[in-house]
Coordinates of C-alpha atoms and ligand atoms in Angstrom, one line a residue:
X1 CA -26.9 -10.0 2.6
X2 CA -23.4 -7.8 4.3
X3 CA -21.0 -5.1 3.3
X4 CA -17.0 -4.6 3.7
X5 CA -14.4 -1.7 2.8
X6 CA -11.8 -1.8 3.0
X7 CA -9.1 1.7 1.7
X8 CA -6.4 1.8 -0.2
X9 CA -2.7 3.3 0.9
X10 CA 0.0 5.2 0.0
X11 CA 3.0 4.1 1.9
X12 CA 4.6 7.8 2.5
X13 CA 8.4 6.2 4.2
X14 CA 10.1 3.1 3.9
X15 CA 8.3 0.7 1.9
X16 CA 10.3 -2.7 2.0
X17 CA 13.1 -1.3 4.6
X18 CA 9.5 -2.4 7.2
X19 CA 10.1 -5.7 5.9
X20 CA 13.4 -5.6 8.7
X21 CA 11.0 -3.9 11.4
X22 CA 12.5 -0.1 10.2
X23 CA 9.5 2.5 11.4
X24 CA 7.7 3.4 8.8
X25 CA 4.7 5.4 7.6
X26 CA 1.3 5.1 5.4
X27 CA -2.1 7.0 5.0
X28 CA -4.9 5.7 3.8
X29 CA -6.7 6.9 1.2
X30 CA -10.9 7.6 1.3
X31 CA -10.9 5.2 -2.7
X32 CA -12.2 1.5 -0.8
X33 CA -12.8 -1.2 -2.0
X34 CA -16.1 -3.5 -0.3
X35 CA -16.6 -7.3 -0.6
X36 CA -20.9 -7.2 -1.0
X37 CA -21.3 -11.2 0.9
X38 CA -24.5 -13.5 -0.4
X39 CA -25.6 -16.6 -0.5
X40 CA -25.5 -18.3 -3.3
X41 CA -26.2 -22.4 -4.9
X42 CA -22.7 -23.6 -4.3
X43 CA -19.0 -23.1 -2.9
X44 CA -17.6 -19.3 -1.7
X45 CA -17.6 -18.5 -5.9
X46 CA -15.6 -14.5 -6.3
X47 CA -16.6 -11.8 -8.2
X48 CA -14.2 -9.5 -8.9
X49 CA -15.6 -7.1 -9.5
X50 CA -13.5 -3.5 -9.9
X51 CA -12.4 -1.6 -12.0
X52 CA -8.6 -2.3 -12.9
X53 CA -4.6 -0.9 -14.5
X54 CA -4.9 -2.5 -17.3
X55 CA -4.1 -6.9 -17.1
X56 CA -4.4 -6.2 -12.7
X57 CA -6.8 -8.9 -12.7
X58 CA -4.9 -11.5 -15.3
X59 CA -2.1 -11.6 -13.7
X60 CA -3.3 -11.9 -9.4
X61 CA -5.6 -14.4 -11.3
X62 CA -4.3 -16.7 -8.4
X63 CA -3.3 -15.4 -6.2
X64 CA -6.6 -13.7 -5.3
X65 CA -7.6 -17.5 -4.6
X66 CA -4.8 -18.2 -2.9
X67 CA -5.9 -15.0 -0.4
X68 CA -9.8 -16.7 0.2
X69 CA -8.6 -19.6 1.1
X70 CA -5.8 -17.7 3.7
X71 CA -9.3 -15.3 4.8
X72 CA -11.7 -18.7 5.2
X73 CA -9.2 -20.5 7.0
X74 CA -8.4 -18.0 8.9
X75 CA -11.9 -17.5 10.1
X76 CA -13.0 -21.0 10.7
X77 CA -14.9 -21.0 6.9
X78 CA -15.9 -23.9 5.2
X79 CA -14.7 -23.3 1.8
X80 CA -17.7 -25.2 0.6
X81 CA -20.1 -22.6 2.2
X82 CA -22.8 -21.7 -0.9
X83 CA -21.5 -17.9 -0.2
X84 CA -20.8 -15.9 -3.4
X85 CA -18.8 -12.3 -2.8
X86 CA -18.4 -9.7 -4.8
X87 CA -15.5 -7.2 -4.8
X88 CA -16.4 -2.7 -6.2
X89 CA -16.0 0.1 -4.9
X90 CA -14.1 3.1 -6.5
X91 CA -10.2 1.8 -5.5
X92 CA -9.0 1.2 -9.7
X93 CA -6.9 -2.0 -8.7
X94 CA -3.0 -1.5 -9.7
X95 CA 0.4 -1.7 -8.1
X96 CA 1.4 0.3 -4.6
X97 CA -2.0 1.4 -4.2
X98 CA -3.6 -1.6 -0.9
X99 CA -5.1 -2.8 -3.6
X100 CA -4.8 -6.4 -2.4
X101 CA -5.0 -5.3 1.2
X102 CA -7.8 -3.1 0.7
X103 CA -9.9 -6.4 -0.8
X104 CA -8.6 -9.0 2.2
X105 CA -10.0 -6.0 4.8
X106 CA -13.1 -5.2 3.0
X107 CA -13.7 -9.0 2.3
X108 CA -13.1 -9.9 6.0
X109 CA -15.2 -7.3 6.9
X110 CA -18.5 -8.6 4.4
X111 CA -17.9 -12.3 6.2
X112 CA -17.6 -11.2 9.5
X113 CA -21.1 -9.2 9.4
X114 CA -22.1 -11.8 7.2
X115 CA -22.0 -14.3 10.1
X116 CA -22.8 -12.6 12.4
X117 CA -19.5 -12.0 14.1
X118 CA -19.6 -8.6 15.1
X119 CA -15.0 -9.2 15.4
X120 CA -13.0 -6.3 16.5
X121 CA -10.8 -4.3 14.0
X122 CA -7.7 -5.5 15.4
X123 CA -9.0 -8.8 14.9
X124 CA -10.1 -8.5 11.2
X125 CA -6.8 -6.8 10.5
X126 CA -5.4 -10.3 11.6
X127 CA -7.1 -11.6 9.4
X128 CA -6.9 -9.6 6.4
X129 CA -2.7 -9.7 6.5
X130 CA -3.2 -13.4 6.8
X131 CA -4.7 -12.9 2.9
X132 CA -1.7 -10.6 2.1
X133 CA 0.5 -14.0 2.2
X134 CA -1.4 -14.7 -0.6
X135 CA 0.2 -11.7 -2.0
X136 CA 2.8 -11.1 -0.9
X137 CA 4.2 -13.8 1.0
X138 CA 6.3 -12.5 4.1
X139 CA 4.3 -9.1 4.6
X140 CA 5.1 -6.0 6.6
X141 CA 2.0 -5.7 8.0
X142 CA 1.3 -1.5 6.7
X143 CA -0.3 -1.9 3.8
X144 CA -3.7 -4.0 6.2
X145 CA -2.9 -2.6 8.6
X146 CA -4.0 1.4 6.4
X147 CA -6.6 -1.0 4.6
X148 CA -8.1 -1.6 8.5
X149 CA -8.1 1.8 10.3
X150 CA -8.6 4.1 7.2
X151 CA -5.7 6.8 8.8
X152 CA -2.5 8.0 8.8
X153 CA -0.4 5.5 10.8
X154 CA 3.4 5.4 11.9
X155 CA 4.5 1.2 11.7
X156 CA 6.8 -0.8 13.1
X157 CA 7.2 -4.7 12.5
X158 CA 8.1 -6.9 15.8
X159 CA 6.3 -8.3 18.2
X160 CA 4.1 -7.3 18.6
X161 CA 4.2 -4.5 15.6
X162 CA 4.6 -1.2 17.3
X163 CA 1.1 1.1 15.7
X164 CA 0.5 4.5 16.4
X165 CA -1.5 7.2 15.4
X166 CA -0.6 10.0 13.4
X167 CA -2.7 13.4 12.9
X168 CA -1.8 16.1 10.5
X169 CA -3.7 19.4 11.3
X170 CA -5.6 19.7 8.3
X171 CA -5.4 16.8 5.2
X172 CA -2.8 17.5 2.0
X173 CA -3.3 16.7 -1.7
X174 CA -1.3 14.8 -2.6
X175 CA -1.3 12.6 -6.8
X176 CA -0.7 8.8 -7.1
X177 CA 0.8 8.1 -11.1
X178 CA 0.8 4.7 -11.9
X179 CA 3.2 4.1 -13.8
X180 CA 0.3 1.2 -15.6
X181 CA 3.3 -1.8 -15.2
X182 CA 1.5 -4.5 -12.9
X183 CA 3.7 -6.4 -10.5
X184 CA 4.7 -8.8 -7.9
X185 CA 5.9 -7.7 -4.5
X186 CA 6.9 -10.3 -3.4
X187 CA 10.0 -10.6 -6.7
X188 CA 10.6 -7.0 -5.3
X189 CA 11.2 -8.0 -1.8
X190 CA 13.1 -10.9 -2.5
X191 CA 15.2 -8.7 -5.0
X192 CA 15.6 -7.3 -1.7
X193 CA 16.0 -10.0 -0.1
X194 CA 19.3 -10.9 -1.7
X195 CA 20.9 -7.4 -2.3
X196 CA 20.9 -7.3 1.8
X197 CA 22.3 -10.6 2.0
X198 CA 24.9 -9.9 -1.1
X199 CA 26.5 -6.5 0.0
X200 CA 25.7 -6.7 3.7
X201 CA 27.9 -3.5 4.3
X202 CA 26.1 -0.7 1.2
X203 CA 23.0 -2.4 3.0
X204 CA 23.2 -2.3 7.5
X205 CA 24.5 2.2 5.8
X206 CA 21.3 3.0 4.2
X207 CA 19.0 0.7 6.2
X208 CA 20.4 2.7 9.3
X209 CA 19.7 6.3 6.9
X210 CA 16.3 4.4 6.3
X211 CA 15.6 4.2 10.3
X212 CA 16.7 8.7 10.8
X213 CA 14.4 9.5 8.0
X214 CA 11.4 7.5 10.1
X215 CA 12.3 9.6 13.5
X216 CA 12.7 13.0 11.1
X217 CA 10.0 12.1 9.2
X218 CA 7.2 11.7 12.4
X219 CA 8.8 15.3 13.3
X220 CA 8.0 16.5 10.3
X221 CA 4.0 15.2 9.7
X222 CA 3.3 16.1 13.8
X223 CA 4.5 19.6 13.2
X224 CA 2.4 20.0 9.8
X225 CA 6.0 21.5 8.1
X226 CA 4.9 19.8 4.3
X227 CA 8.6 21.8 2.9
X228 CA 10.2 19.3 5.9
X229 CA 7.4 16.1 4.6
X230 CA 8.4 16.8 0.8
X231 CA 12.1 16.9 1.3
X232 CA 12.0 13.9 3.5
X233 CA 10.3 11.5 1.2
X234 CA 12.3 13.3 -2.1
X235 CA 15.4 11.6 0.0
X236 CA 13.8 8.1 0.7
X237 CA 13.1 7.5 -2.9
X238 CA 16.8 8.1 -3.2
X239 CA 17.5 5.6 -0.8
X240 CA 14.9 3.9 -3.3
X241 CA 16.6 4.0 -5.7
X242 CA 19.5 3.0 -4.4
X243 CA 18.4 -0.9 -3.1
X244 CA 17.2 -0.7 -6.7
X245 CA 13.4 -1.3 -6.2
X246 CA 13.0 2.0 -8.9
X247 CA 12.3 1.9 -12.3
X248 CA 12.5 4.5 -15.5
X249 CA 9.4 5.4 -15.2
X250 CA 8.8 5.5 -12.1
X251 CA 11.7 7.8 -12.1
X252 CA 10.4 9.5 -14.5
X253 CA 6.7 10.9 -13.4
X254 CA 9.1 11.7 -9.7
X255 CA 11.0 14.0 -12.1
X256 CA 8.5 15.4 -13.5
X257 CA 6.2 15.8 -10.1
X258 CA 9.0 17.9 -8.5
X259 CA 9.3 20.0 -12.6
X260 CA 5.5 21.1 -12.1
X261 CA 6.5 22.2 -8.3
X262 CA 6.1 19.0 -5.6
X263 CA 7.0 19.5 -2.4
X264 CA 8.4 15.9 -3.4
X265 CA 8.3 12.5 -4.9
X266 CA 9.1 9.0 -4.7
X267 CA 8.1 6.2 -5.5
X268 CA 5.1 4.2 -3.5
X269 CA 4.1 0.9 -2.6
X270 CA 6.9 -2.1 -4.0
X271 CA 7.9 -0.5 -6.7
X272 CA 9.4 -1.6 -10.1
X273 CA 6.7 -0.4 -11.6
X274 CA 2.5 0.4 -10.0
X275 CA 2.6 4.4 -8.3
X276 CA 4.2 7.0 -7.4
X277 CA 3.2 9.7 -4.8
X278 CA 3.4 13.1 -4.7
X279 CA 3.0 15.5 -2.0
X280 CA 1.0 18.8 -3.5
X281 CA -0.7 21.1 -1.6
X282 CA -4.1 23.0 -2.7
X283 CA -6.1 22.0 -5.3
X284 CA -4.2 23.9 -7.8
X285 CA -0.1 22.7 -6.7
X286 CA -2.1 18.9 -7.0
X287 CA -4.1 19.9 -10.6
X288 CA -0.6 21.0 -12.2
X289 CA 1.0 17.7 -11.2
X290 CA -2.2 15.9 -12.0
X291 CA -2.6 17.1 -15.7
X292 CA 1.8 16.9 -16.1
X293 CA 1.2 12.8 -15.8
X294 CA -1.5 13.2 -17.6
X295 CA 0.0 14.4 -20.3
X296 CA 2.9 12.1 -20.2
X297 CA -0.1 10.2 -21.6
X298 CA 0.2 7.8 -16.9
X299 CA -2.3 8.3 -15.5
X300 CA -2.4 10.5 -12.0
X301 CA -5.2 9.6 -9.4
X302 CA -5.8 13.4 -7.0
X303 CA -6.1 12.1 -3.5
X304 CA -4.9 13.6 -0.1
X305 CA -3.4 12.1 3.7
X306 CA -4.3 12.9 6.3
Ligands
MEV1 C1 4.5 -3.0 0.0 O1 3.2 -1.7 -0.1 C2 5.3 -2.7 0.6 C3 6.5 -3.9 0.9 O2 6.7 -2.8 2.4 C4 6.3 -4.5 1.4 C5 5.5 -5.5 3.1 O3 5.6 -4.2 3.5 O4 4.8 -5.6 3.5 C6 7.5 -3.5 -0.1

């Protein structure tokens, strides 16, 4: 038997823009997916015991199969090998929390351990990126990077990607509000691509703003200026609204979090549903925001970044 883990993640700045080489910032969260590999009688089987947002597993079933085949292929493992892979852990599957990336990383690590491959984190990250293609089509690579390295990262897609670890002086509480709408990241990404082609001037301006914001956000994190980080998150949410990846549930959660005192809030991940993130330093503020979200009938994850 062998085991591997992959962390959930939260994108703090510039999801979607990151696909086009604009820098983005993401943090791993402590909730993680575990994968266990055991010998079995038949070819590779996947048993998914993760807790889920309703409908998540059903909606991702075909993509998960495709993803697993890509991982096996990247690792040169014959799909007829008699093993079973069991997914579990405390990361509740949802859109916007890096559930697919966490599972790809956990599977790659567990397989590496089972077959004594001793793969480096860099190689695990590359394999998980191949697995992510089963879910996203053309992932930027930010999700699997946070899921593999388990820290706060600055990520710029390119040849090669630029990945830098960012340090926050001390971890800061956040709340993730789950709209419980399961979404398809590849359609959200395709929608942005289509509108970007249709309205090049408008989108060029928005992308320039997102790029400027990424450098300000990096400085704000490095100087632990939480007020500024929060303001920049709000600004980022407006840019994401402008490229049409928000929705009324996400806007409601963002407004609610701000009303309750969050320093900033925005959608996180692919959008059109999925999760919102609010910056809520201190247990008291975190609890107030989380409870307000739960009172509206949504679920809230109390976690931290950095
Ligand atoms: C999804 O978590 C983040 C997106 O930017 C897509 C990607 O980076 O691959 C929407």
